[in-house]
mmCIF file of the C-alpha atoms, coordinates in Angstrom:
data_MODEL
# 
_entry.id   MODEL 
# 
loop_
_atom_site.group_PDB 
_atom_site.id 
_atom_site.type_symbol 
_atom_site.label_atom_id 
_atom_site.label_alt_id 
_atom_site.label_comp_id 
_atom_site.label_asym_id 
_atom_site.label_entity_id 
_atom_site.label_seq_id 
_atom_site.pdbx_PDB_ins_code 
_atom_site.Cartn_x 
_atom_site.Cartn_y 
_atom_site.Cartn_z 
_atom_site.occupancy 
_atom_site.B_iso_or_equiv 
_atom_site.pdbx_formal_charge 
_atom_site.auth_seq_id 
_atom_site.auth_comp_id 
_atom_site.auth_asym_id 
_atom_site.auth_atom_id 
_atom_site.pdbx_PDB_model_num 
ATOM 1   C CA . MET A 1 1   ? 8.471   24.747  -23.480 1.00 0.00 ? 1   MET A CA 1 
ATOM 2   C CA . GLN A 1 2   ? 7.032   22.146  -25.826 1.00 0.00 ? 2   GLN A CA 1 
ATOM 3   C CA . ALA A 1 3   ? 8.819   19.427  -23.887 1.00 0.00 ? 3   ALA A CA 1 
ATOM 4   C CA . ILE A 1 4   ? 7.491   20.714  -20.588 1.00 0.00 ? 4   ILE A CA 1 
ATOM 5   C CA . LEU A 1 5   ? 3.817   20.740  -21.563 1.00 0.00 ? 5   LEU A CA 1 
ATOM 6   C CA . PRO A 1 6   ? 3.438   17.028  -22.383 1.00 0.00 ? 6   PRO A CA 1 
ATOM 7   C CA . SER A 1 7   ? 5.181   15.948  -19.183 1.00 0.00 ? 7   SER A CA 1 
ATOM 8   C CA . GLY A 1 8   ? 3.106   18.460  -17.200 1.00 0.00 ? 8   GLY A CA 1 
ATOM 9   C CA . GLY A 1 9   ? -0.058  17.132  -18.802 1.00 0.00 ? 9   GLY A CA 1 
ATOM 10  C CA . THR A 1 10  ? 0.962   13.568  -17.998 1.00 0.00 ? 10  THR A CA 1 
ATOM 11  C CA . ALA A 1 11  ? 1.618   14.487  -14.369 1.00 0.00 ? 11  ALA A CA 1 
ATOM 12  C CA . LEU A 1 12  ? -1.796  16.158  -14.147 1.00 0.00 ? 12  LEU A CA 1 
ATOM 13  C CA . LEU A 1 13  ? -3.542  13.096  -15.569 1.00 0.00 ? 13  LEU A CA 1 
ATOM 14  C CA . ARG A 1 14  ? -1.629  10.921  -13.130 1.00 0.00 ? 14  ARG A CA 1 
ATOM 15  C CA . ARG A 1 15  ? -2.870  13.047  -10.222 1.00 0.00 ? 15  ARG A CA 1 
ATOM 16  C CA . LEU A 1 16  ? -6.429  12.921  -11.517 1.00 0.00 ? 16  LEU A CA 1 
ATOM 17  C CA . GLU A 1 17  ? -6.259  9.121   -11.498 1.00 0.00 ? 17  GLU A CA 1 
ATOM 18  C CA . PHE A 1 18  ? -5.944  9.240   -7.713  1.00 0.00 ? 18  PHE A CA 1 
ATOM 19  C CA . ILE A 1 19  ? -9.362  10.891  -7.606  1.00 0.00 ? 19  ILE A CA 1 
ATOM 20  C CA . ALA A 1 20  ? -11.102 9.232   -10.545 1.00 0.00 ? 20  ALA A CA 1 
ATOM 21  C CA . PHE A 1 21  ? -10.289 5.587   -9.862  1.00 0.00 ? 21  PHE A CA 1 
ATOM 22  C CA . PRO A 1 22  ? -11.149 5.672   -6.133  1.00 0.00 ? 22  PRO A CA 1 
ATOM 23  C CA . ALA A 1 23  ? -14.388 7.477   -7.022  1.00 0.00 ? 23  ALA A CA 1 
ATOM 24  C CA . VAL A 1 24  ? -15.286 4.854   -9.627  1.00 0.00 ? 24  VAL A CA 1 
ATOM 25  C CA . ALA A 1 25  ? -14.463 2.046   -7.188  1.00 0.00 ? 25  ALA A CA 1 
ATOM 26  C CA . GLY A 1 26  ? -16.562 3.801   -4.549  1.00 0.00 ? 26  GLY A CA 1 
ATOM 27  C CA . ALA A 1 27  ? -19.463 3.972   -6.998  1.00 0.00 ? 27  ALA A CA 1 
ATOM 28  C CA . ALA A 1 28  ? -19.293 0.208   -7.545  1.00 0.00 ? 28  ALA A CA 1 
ATOM 29  C CA . CYS A 1 29  ? -19.116 -0.360  -3.781  1.00 0.00 ? 29  CYS A CA 1 
ATOM 30  C CA . THR A 1 30  ? -22.155 1.880   -3.249  1.00 0.00 ? 30  THR A CA 1 
ATOM 31  C CA . VAL A 1 31  ? -24.212 0.023   -5.851  1.00 0.00 ? 31  VAL A CA 1 
ATOM 32  C CA . LEU A 1 32  ? -23.299 -3.349  -4.339  1.00 0.00 ? 32  LEU A CA 1 
ATOM 33  C CA . SER A 1 33  ? -24.084 -2.049  -0.835  1.00 0.00 ? 33  SER A CA 1 
ATOM 34  C CA . LEU A 1 34  ? -27.706 -1.344  -1.722  1.00 0.00 ? 34  LEU A CA 1 
ATOM 35  C CA . GLY A 1 35  ? -28.479 -4.799  -0.354  1.00 0.00 ? 35  GLY A CA 1 
ATOM 36  C CA . VAL A 1 36  ? -27.734 -3.349  3.119   1.00 0.00 ? 36  VAL A CA 1 
ATOM 37  C CA . VAL A 1 37  ? -26.018 -6.471  4.504   1.00 0.00 ? 37  VAL A CA 1 
ATOM 38  C CA . THR A 1 38  ? -23.838 -6.604  1.385   1.00 0.00 ? 38  THR A CA 1 
ATOM 39  C CA . TRP A 1 39  ? -21.742 -3.580  2.362   1.00 0.00 ? 39  TRP A CA 1 
ATOM 40  C CA . LEU A 1 40  ? -18.837 -5.532  3.887   1.00 0.00 ? 40  LEU A CA 1 
ATOM 41  C CA . PRO A 1 41  ? -18.329 -7.920  0.925   1.00 0.00 ? 41  PRO A CA 1 
ATOM 42  C CA . ALA A 1 42  ? -18.678 -4.875  -1.342  1.00 0.00 ? 42  ALA A CA 1 
ATOM 43  C CA . LEU A 1 43  ? -16.009 -3.047  0.663   1.00 0.00 ? 43  LEU A CA 1 
ATOM 44  C CA . ALA A 1 44  ? -13.667 -6.036  0.387   1.00 0.00 ? 44  ALA A CA 1 
ATOM 45  C CA . ALA A 1 45  ? -14.325 -6.393  -3.355  1.00 0.00 ? 45  ALA A CA 1 
ATOM 46  C CA . MET A 1 46  ? -13.562 -2.702  -3.779  1.00 0.00 ? 46  MET A CA 1 
ATOM 47  C CA . GLY A 1 47  ? -10.354 -3.204  -1.788  1.00 0.00 ? 47  GLY A CA 1 
ATOM 48  C CA . HIS A 1 48  ? -9.347  -5.975  -4.175  1.00 0.00 ? 48  HIS A CA 1 
ATOM 49  C CA . ALA A 1 49  ? -10.018 -3.782  -7.223  1.00 0.00 ? 49  ALA A CA 1 
ATOM 50  C CA . LEU A 1 50  ? -8.023  -0.912  -5.727  1.00 0.00 ? 50  LEU A CA 1 
ATOM 51  C CA . GLN A 1 51  ? -5.169  -3.288  -4.908  1.00 0.00 ? 51  GLN A CA 1 
ATOM 52  C CA . LEU A 1 52  ? -5.052  -4.475  -8.531  1.00 0.00 ? 52  LEU A CA 1 
ATOM 53  C CA . TRP A 1 53  ? -4.904  -0.849  -9.621  1.00 0.00 ? 53  TRP A CA 1 
ATOM 54  C CA . ARG A 1 54  ? -2.148  -0.026  -7.106  1.00 0.00 ? 54  ARG A CA 1 
ATOM 55  C CA . THR A 1 55  ? 0.067   -3.004  -7.837  1.00 0.00 ? 55  THR A CA 1 
ATOM 56  C CA . GLU A 1 56  ? -0.679  -3.950  -11.456 1.00 0.00 ? 56  GLU A CA 1 
ATOM 57  C CA . GLY A 1 57  ? -2.005  -0.736  -12.964 1.00 0.00 ? 57  GLY A CA 1 
ATOM 58  C CA . ASP A 1 58  ? -5.367  -2.362  -13.728 1.00 0.00 ? 58  ASP A CA 1 
ATOM 59  C CA . SER A 1 59  ? -7.709  0.586   -14.197 1.00 0.00 ? 59  SER A CA 1 
ATOM 60  C CA . ARG A 1 60  ? -10.893 -1.516  -14.513 1.00 0.00 ? 60  ARG A CA 1 
ATOM 61  C CA . VAL A 1 61  ? -11.765 -0.830  -10.893 1.00 0.00 ? 61  VAL A CA 1 
ATOM 62  C CA . PHE A 1 62  ? -15.535 -0.724  -11.457 1.00 0.00 ? 62  PHE A CA 1 
ATOM 63  C CA . VAL A 1 63  ? -15.651 -4.040  -13.322 1.00 0.00 ? 63  VAL A CA 1 
ATOM 64  C CA . ASN A 1 64  ? -13.141 -5.690  -10.988 1.00 0.00 ? 64  ASN A CA 1 
ATOM 65  C CA . THR A 1 65  ? -15.190 -4.733  -7.922  1.00 0.00 ? 65  THR A CA 1 
ATOM 66  C CA . PHE A 1 66  ? -18.256 -6.453  -9.361  1.00 0.00 ? 66  PHE A CA 1 
ATOM 67  C CA . ALA A 1 67  ? -16.212 -9.447  -10.523 1.00 0.00 ? 67  ALA A CA 1 
ATOM 68  C CA . ALA A 1 68  ? -14.754 -10.009 -7.053  1.00 0.00 ? 68  ALA A CA 1 
ATOM 69  C CA . PHE A 1 69  ? -17.998 -9.481  -5.144  1.00 0.00 ? 69  PHE A CA 1 
ATOM 70  C CA . ALA A 1 70  ? -19.333 -13.057 -5.385  1.00 0.00 ? 70  ALA A CA 1 
ATOM 71  C CA . ARG A 1 71  ? -16.163 -14.489 -3.818  1.00 0.00 ? 71  ARG A CA 1 
ATOM 72  C CA . TYR A 1 72  ? -16.258 -12.056 -0.923  1.00 0.00 ? 72  TYR A CA 1 
ATOM 73  C CA . TRP A 1 73  ? -20.006 -12.453 -0.446  1.00 0.00 ? 73  TRP A CA 1 
ATOM 74  C CA . ARG A 1 74  ? -19.591 -16.179 0.141   1.00 0.00 ? 74  ARG A CA 1 
ATOM 75  C CA . ALA A 1 75  ? -16.868 -15.554 2.702   1.00 0.00 ? 75  ALA A CA 1 
ATOM 76  C CA . LEU A 1 76  ? -18.186 -12.462 4.480   1.00 0.00 ? 76  LEU A CA 1 
ATOM 77  C CA . TRP A 1 77  ? -21.995 -12.525 4.362   1.00 0.00 ? 77  TRP A CA 1 
ATOM 78  C CA . LEU A 1 78  ? -22.351 -13.696 7.976   1.00 0.00 ? 78  LEU A CA 1 
ATOM 79  C CA . HIS A 1 79  ? -19.725 -11.244 9.199   1.00 0.00 ? 79  HIS A CA 1 
ATOM 80  C CA . GLY A 1 80  ? -21.519 -8.491  7.283   1.00 0.00 ? 80  GLY A CA 1 
ATOM 81  C CA . LEU A 1 81  ? -24.877 -9.450  8.771   1.00 0.00 ? 81  LEU A CA 1 
ATOM 82  C CA . LEU A 1 82  ? -23.544 -9.439  12.340  1.00 0.00 ? 82  LEU A CA 1 
ATOM 83  C CA . SER A 1 83  ? -21.736 -6.153  11.757  1.00 0.00 ? 83  SER A CA 1 
ATOM 84  C CA . THR A 1 84  ? -24.916 -4.594  10.371  1.00 0.00 ? 84  THR A CA 1 
ATOM 85  C CA . VAL A 1 85  ? -26.851 -5.654  13.465  1.00 0.00 ? 85  VAL A CA 1 
ATOM 86  C CA . ALA A 1 86  ? -24.104 -4.252  15.694  1.00 0.00 ? 86  ALA A CA 1 
ATOM 87  C CA . ALA A 1 87  ? -24.152 -0.949  13.783  1.00 0.00 ? 87  ALA A CA 1 
ATOM 88  C CA . VAL A 1 88  ? -27.931 -0.655  14.150  1.00 0.00 ? 88  VAL A CA 1 
ATOM 89  C CA . VAL A 1 89  ? -27.737 -1.357  17.891  1.00 0.00 ? 89  VAL A CA 1 
ATOM 90  C CA . LEU A 1 90  ? -24.909 1.153   18.397  1.00 0.00 ? 90  LEU A CA 1 
ATOM 91  C CA . THR A 1 91  ? -26.738 3.815   16.419  1.00 0.00 ? 91  THR A CA 1 
ATOM 92  C CA . ALA A 1 92  ? -29.949 3.263   18.414  1.00 0.00 ? 92  ALA A CA 1 
ATOM 93  C CA . ASN A 1 93  ? -28.007 3.452   21.689  1.00 0.00 ? 93  ASN A CA 1 
ATOM 94  C CA . ILE A 1 94  ? -26.238 6.671   20.700  1.00 0.00 ? 94  ILE A CA 1 
ATOM 95  C CA . VAL A 1 95  ? -29.467 8.328   19.573  1.00 0.00 ? 95  VAL A CA 1 
ATOM 96  C CA . TYR A 1 96  ? -31.175 7.287   22.812  1.00 0.00 ? 96  TYR A CA 1 
ATOM 97  C CA . LEU A 1 97  ? -28.293 8.502   24.992  1.00 0.00 ? 97  LEU A CA 1 
ATOM 98  C CA . LEU A 1 98  ? -28.142 11.866  23.221  1.00 0.00 ? 98  LEU A CA 1 
ATOM 99  C CA . GLY A 1 99  ? -31.654 12.522  24.461  1.00 0.00 ? 99  GLY A CA 1 
ATOM 100 C CA . ARG A 1 100 ? -30.805 11.824  28.101  1.00 0.00 ? 100 ARG A CA 1 
ATOM 101 C CA . SER A 1 101 ? -29.415 14.319  30.595  1.00 0.00 ? 101 SER A CA 1 
ATOM 102 C CA . GLU A 1 102 ? -28.349 12.110  33.515  1.00 0.00 ? 102 GLU A CA 1 
ATOM 103 C CA . PRO A 1 103 ? -24.654 12.374  34.522  1.00 0.00 ? 103 PRO A CA 1 
ATOM 104 C CA . TRP A 1 104 ? -23.937 8.722   33.753  1.00 0.00 ? 104 TRP A CA 1 
ATOM 105 C CA . THR A 1 105 ? -25.049 9.039   30.139  1.00 0.00 ? 105 THR A CA 1 
ATOM 106 C CA . PHE A 1 106 ? -21.839 10.830  29.078  1.00 0.00 ? 106 PHE A CA 1 
ATOM 107 C CA . VAL A 1 107 ? -19.681 7.886   30.129  1.00 0.00 ? 107 VAL A CA 1 
ATOM 108 C CA . VAL A 1 108 ? -21.913 5.346   28.407  1.00 0.00 ? 108 VAL A CA 1 
ATOM 109 C CA . LEU A 1 109 ? -22.199 7.542   25.315  1.00 0.00 ? 109 LEU A CA 1 
ATOM 110 C CA . ALA A 1 110 ? -18.410 7.899   25.122  1.00 0.00 ? 110 ALA A CA 1 
ATOM 111 C CA . ALA A 1 111 ? -18.085 4.118   25.360  1.00 0.00 ? 111 ALA A CA 1 
ATOM 112 C CA . GLN A 1 112 ? -20.603 3.609   22.533  1.00 0.00 ? 112 GLN A CA 1 
ATOM 113 C CA . VAL A 1 113 ? -18.806 6.125   20.314  1.00 0.00 ? 113 VAL A CA 1 
ATOM 114 C CA . GLY A 1 114 ? -15.479 4.456   21.094  1.00 0.00 ? 114 GLY A CA 1 
ATOM 115 C CA . ILE A 1 115 ? -16.851 1.046   20.124  1.00 0.00 ? 115 ILE A CA 1 
ATOM 116 C CA . ALA A 1 116 ? -18.258 2.489   16.908  1.00 0.00 ? 116 ALA A CA 1 
ATOM 117 C CA . ALA A 1 117 ? -14.892 4.063   16.044  1.00 0.00 ? 117 ALA A CA 1 
ATOM 118 C CA . ALA A 1 118 ? -13.094 0.774   16.698  1.00 0.00 ? 118 ALA A CA 1 
ATOM 119 C CA . LEU A 1 119 ? -15.536 -1.068  14.441  1.00 0.00 ? 119 LEU A CA 1 
ATOM 120 C CA . VAL A 1 120 ? -14.990 1.450   11.658  1.00 0.00 ? 120 VAL A CA 1 
ATOM 121 C CA . ILE A 1 121 ? -11.203 1.029   11.880  1.00 0.00 ? 121 ILE A CA 1 
ATOM 122 C CA . HIS A 1 122 ? -11.528 -2.759  11.986  1.00 0.00 ? 122 HIS A CA 1 
ATOM 123 C CA . HIS A 1 123 ? -13.753 -2.993  8.939   1.00 0.00 ? 123 HIS A CA 1 
ATOM 124 C CA . ILE A 1 124 ? -11.629 -0.624  6.855   1.00 0.00 ? 124 ILE A CA 1 
ATOM 125 C CA . ALA A 1 125 ? -8.566  -2.710  7.736   1.00 0.00 ? 125 ALA A CA 1 
ATOM 126 C CA . LEU A 1 126 ? -10.489 -5.941  7.098   1.00 0.00 ? 126 LEU A CA 1 
ATOM 127 C CA . ALA A 1 127 ? -11.472 -4.754  3.621   1.00 0.00 ? 127 ALA A CA 1 
ATOM 128 C CA . ALA A 1 128 ? -7.838  -3.926  2.874   1.00 0.00 ? 128 ALA A CA 1 
ATOM 129 C CA . GLU A 1 129 ? -6.556  -7.278  4.143   1.00 0.00 ? 129 GLU A CA 1 
ATOM 130 C CA . ALA A 1 130 ? -9.212  -9.169  2.184   1.00 0.00 ? 130 ALA A CA 1 
ATOM 131 C CA . GLY A 1 131 ? -8.449  -7.112  -0.898  1.00 0.00 ? 131 GLY A CA 1 
ATOM 132 C CA . ARG A 1 132 ? -4.734  -7.888  -0.620  1.00 0.00 ? 132 ARG A CA 1 
ATOM 133 C CA . SER A 1 133 ? -5.246  -11.640 -0.076  1.00 0.00 ? 133 SER A CA 1 
ATOM 134 C CA . PRO A 1 134 ? -8.363  -12.792 -1.948  1.00 0.00 ? 134 PRO A CA 1 
ATOM 135 C CA . GLY A 1 135 ? -7.457  -16.433 -1.376  1.00 0.00 ? 135 GLY A CA 1 
ATOM 136 C CA . GLY A 1 136 ? -7.307  -16.078 2.395   1.00 0.00 ? 136 GLY A CA 1 
ATOM 137 C CA . SER A 1 137 ? -9.884  -16.935 5.038   1.00 0.00 ? 137 SER A CA 1 
ATOM 138 C CA . VAL A 1 138 ? -11.995 -14.704 7.236   1.00 0.00 ? 138 VAL A CA 1 
ATOM 139 C CA . ARG A 1 139 ? -9.817  -15.715 10.168  1.00 0.00 ? 139 ARG A CA 1 
ATOM 140 C CA . THR A 1 140 ? -6.583  -14.630 8.510   1.00 0.00 ? 140 THR A CA 1 
ATOM 141 C CA . TRP A 1 141 ? -8.207  -11.429 7.228   1.00 0.00 ? 141 TRP A CA 1 
ATOM 142 C CA . SER A 1 142 ? -9.493  -10.615 10.710  1.00 0.00 ? 142 SER A CA 1 
ATOM 143 C CA . ALA A 1 143 ? -6.109  -11.285 12.319  1.00 0.00 ? 143 ALA A CA 1 
ATOM 144 C CA . GLY A 1 144 ? -4.410  -9.116  9.718   1.00 0.00 ? 144 GLY A CA 1 
ATOM 145 C CA . ALA A 1 145 ? -7.026  -6.396  10.218  1.00 0.00 ? 145 ALA A CA 1 
ATOM 146 C CA . LEU A 1 146 ? -6.394  -6.325  13.964  1.00 0.00 ? 146 LEU A CA 1 
ATOM 147 C CA . ALA A 1 147 ? -2.667  -5.905  13.377  1.00 0.00 ? 147 ALA A CA 1 
ATOM 148 C CA . LEU A 1 148 ? -3.184  -3.319  10.657  1.00 0.00 ? 148 LEU A CA 1 
ATOM 149 C CA . GLY A 1 149 ? -5.822  -1.257  12.422  1.00 0.00 ? 149 GLY A CA 1 
ATOM 150 C CA . PHE A 1 150 ? -4.716  -1.530  16.028  1.00 0.00 ? 150 PHE A CA 1 
ATOM 151 C CA . GLY A 1 151 ? -1.041  -2.496  15.889  1.00 0.00 ? 151 GLY A CA 1 
ATOM 152 C CA . SER A 1 152 ? -0.117  1.184   15.827  1.00 0.00 ? 152 SER A CA 1 
ATOM 153 C CA . PRO A 1 153 ? -2.138  3.978   17.481  1.00 0.00 ? 153 PRO A CA 1 
ATOM 154 C CA . ALA A 1 154 ? -1.012  6.411   14.796  1.00 0.00 ? 154 ALA A CA 1 
ATOM 155 C CA . ARG A 1 155 ? -2.131  4.082   12.015  1.00 0.00 ? 155 ARG A CA 1 
ATOM 156 C CA . GLY A 1 156 ? -5.530  3.451   13.569  1.00 0.00 ? 156 GLY A CA 1 
ATOM 157 C CA . THR A 1 157 ? -6.034  7.167   14.144  1.00 0.00 ? 157 THR A CA 1 
ATOM 158 C CA . ALA A 1 158 ? -5.060  7.879   10.534  1.00 0.00 ? 158 ALA A CA 1 
ATOM 159 C CA . LEU A 1 159 ? -7.585  5.348   9.228   1.00 0.00 ? 159 LEU A CA 1 
ATOM 160 C CA . LEU A 1 160 ? -10.366 6.819   11.358  1.00 0.00 ? 160 LEU A CA 1 
ATOM 161 C CA . GLY A 1 161 ? -9.335  10.321  10.323  1.00 0.00 ? 161 GLY A CA 1 
ATOM 162 C CA . ALA A 1 162 ? -9.399  9.260   6.672   1.00 0.00 ? 162 ALA A CA 1 
ATOM 163 C CA . VAL A 1 163 ? -13.002 8.085   7.024   1.00 0.00 ? 163 VAL A CA 1 
ATOM 164 C CA . VAL A 1 164 ? -14.117 11.361  8.601   1.00 0.00 ? 164 VAL A CA 1 
ATOM 165 C CA . SER A 1 165 ? -12.112 13.649  6.319   1.00 0.00 ? 165 SER A CA 1 
ATOM 166 C CA . ALA A 1 166 ? -13.050 11.762  3.129   1.00 0.00 ? 166 ALA A CA 1 
ATOM 167 C CA . VAL A 1 167 ? -16.727 12.220  3.933   1.00 0.00 ? 167 VAL A CA 1 
ATOM 168 C CA . LEU A 1 168 ? -16.444 15.855  4.998   1.00 0.00 ? 168 LEU A CA 1 
ATOM 169 C CA . LEU A 1 169 ? -14.116 17.012  2.213   1.00 0.00 ? 169 LEU A CA 1 
ATOM 170 C CA . SER A 1 170 ? -16.179 15.290  -0.486  1.00 0.00 ? 170 SER A CA 1 
ATOM 171 C CA . LEU A 1 171 ? -19.425 16.976  0.569   1.00 0.00 ? 171 LEU A CA 1 
ATOM 172 C CA . VAL A 1 172 ? -18.767 19.643  -2.057  1.00 0.00 ? 172 VAL A CA 1 
ATOM 173 C CA . VAL A 1 173 ? -19.060 17.005  -4.800  1.00 0.00 ? 173 VAL A CA 1 
ATOM 174 C CA . PRO A 1 174 ? -22.473 15.514  -5.674  1.00 0.00 ? 174 PRO A CA 1 
ATOM 175 C CA . LEU A 1 175 ? -22.596 12.038  -4.123  1.00 0.00 ? 175 LEU A CA 1 
ATOM 176 C CA . GLY A 1 176 ? -19.015 12.638  -2.999  1.00 0.00 ? 176 GLY A CA 1 
ATOM 177 C CA . PRO A 1 177 ? -19.324 10.883  0.388   1.00 0.00 ? 177 PRO A CA 1 
ATOM 178 C CA . LEU A 1 178 ? -20.712 7.789   -1.326  1.00 0.00 ? 178 LEU A CA 1 
ATOM 179 C CA . LEU A 1 179 ? -17.975 7.765   -3.949  1.00 0.00 ? 179 LEU A CA 1 
ATOM 180 C CA . LEU A 1 180 ? -14.910 8.673   -1.889  1.00 0.00 ? 180 LEU A CA 1 
ATOM 181 C CA . GLY A 1 181 ? -16.078 7.939   1.660   1.00 0.00 ? 181 GLY A CA 1 
ATOM 182 C CA . PRO A 1 182 ? -15.420 4.182   1.426   1.00 0.00 ? 182 PRO A CA 1 
ATOM 183 C CA . SER A 1 183 ? -12.605 4.125   -1.129  1.00 0.00 ? 183 SER A CA 1 
ATOM 184 C CA . VAL A 1 184 ? -10.120 6.664   0.259   1.00 0.00 ? 184 VAL A CA 1 
ATOM 185 C CA . PRO A 1 185 ? -9.812  5.004   3.717   1.00 0.00 ? 185 PRO A CA 1 
ATOM 186 C CA . VAL A 1 186 ? -9.450  1.547   2.156   1.00 0.00 ? 186 VAL A CA 1 
ATOM 187 C CA . LEU A 1 187 ? -6.833  2.894   -0.237  1.00 0.00 ? 187 LEU A CA 1 
ATOM 188 C CA . LEU A 1 188 ? -4.924  4.343   2.712   1.00 0.00 ? 188 LEU A CA 1 
ATOM 189 C CA . ALA A 1 189 ? -5.175  1.018   4.563   1.00 0.00 ? 189 ALA A CA 1 
ATOM 190 C CA . LEU A 1 190 ? -3.809  -0.778  1.487   1.00 0.00 ? 190 LEU A CA 1 
ATOM 191 C CA . SER A 1 191 ? -0.909  1.663   1.466   1.00 0.00 ? 191 SER A CA 1 
ATOM 192 C CA . PHE A 1 192 ? -0.204  1.033   5.162   1.00 0.00 ? 192 PHE A CA 1 
ATOM 193 C CA . ALA A 1 193 ? -0.285  -2.732  4.576   1.00 0.00 ? 193 ALA A CA 1 
ATOM 194 C CA . ASP A 1 194 ? 2.056   -2.596  1.571   1.00 0.00 ? 194 ASP A CA 1 
ATOM 195 C CA . PRO A 1 195 ? 5.214   -4.585  2.444   1.00 0.00 ? 195 PRO A CA 1 
ATOM 196 C CA . ARG A 1 196 ? 7.246   -2.156  0.329   1.00 0.00 ? 196 ARG A CA 1 
ATOM 197 C CA . ARG A 1 197 ? 6.675   0.520   2.987   1.00 0.00 ? 197 ARG A CA 1 
ATOM 198 C CA . HIS A 1 198 ? 8.639   -1.585  5.459   1.00 0.00 ? 198 HIS A CA 1 
ATOM 199 C CA . THR A 1 199 ? 11.616  -2.449  3.278   1.00 0.00 ? 199 THR A CA 1 
ATOM 200 C CA . PRO A 1 200 ? 14.824  -0.451  3.790   1.00 0.00 ? 200 PRO A CA 1 
# 
């Protein structure tokens, strides 16, 4: 019995890490995203911190997110700005179309929602690719993100589902969507991109 308790306690702590560290990384990402157009570099920096935790056991996810932010800001600020503008336009279109009752609005609304979903998948995958390869370029990250997010319908659906479920399931925790909403999907994308998943 005495031998079982320590191992059981260790297993419990190990499971708690998979909540605590993503939440801490999400907190750093949220703070860095307060600049509005900084959300994409912050997401990539968080992806890098989570990758270090996954592969090297580095638990300093909060500090590592901030440390990596400057590098990703230089590379992704324009991409983040354009993506922010696109998100604002899509949101305005969806809100406008929800107030219309013409038959054609359903088709246009469905198209807008589909574009928004594709952008969410792309940016989650982009953050994971950038986090895995901090020395890469935006072009290589984007190409990798397209393959990761859209190379498999099941994988893309899982990433989108992770975004929705992480937000909804974390509503019971104060600030839960801000802490786990960005980190859980990126962590899943990092897992999908791990070469070890594809080795026999």
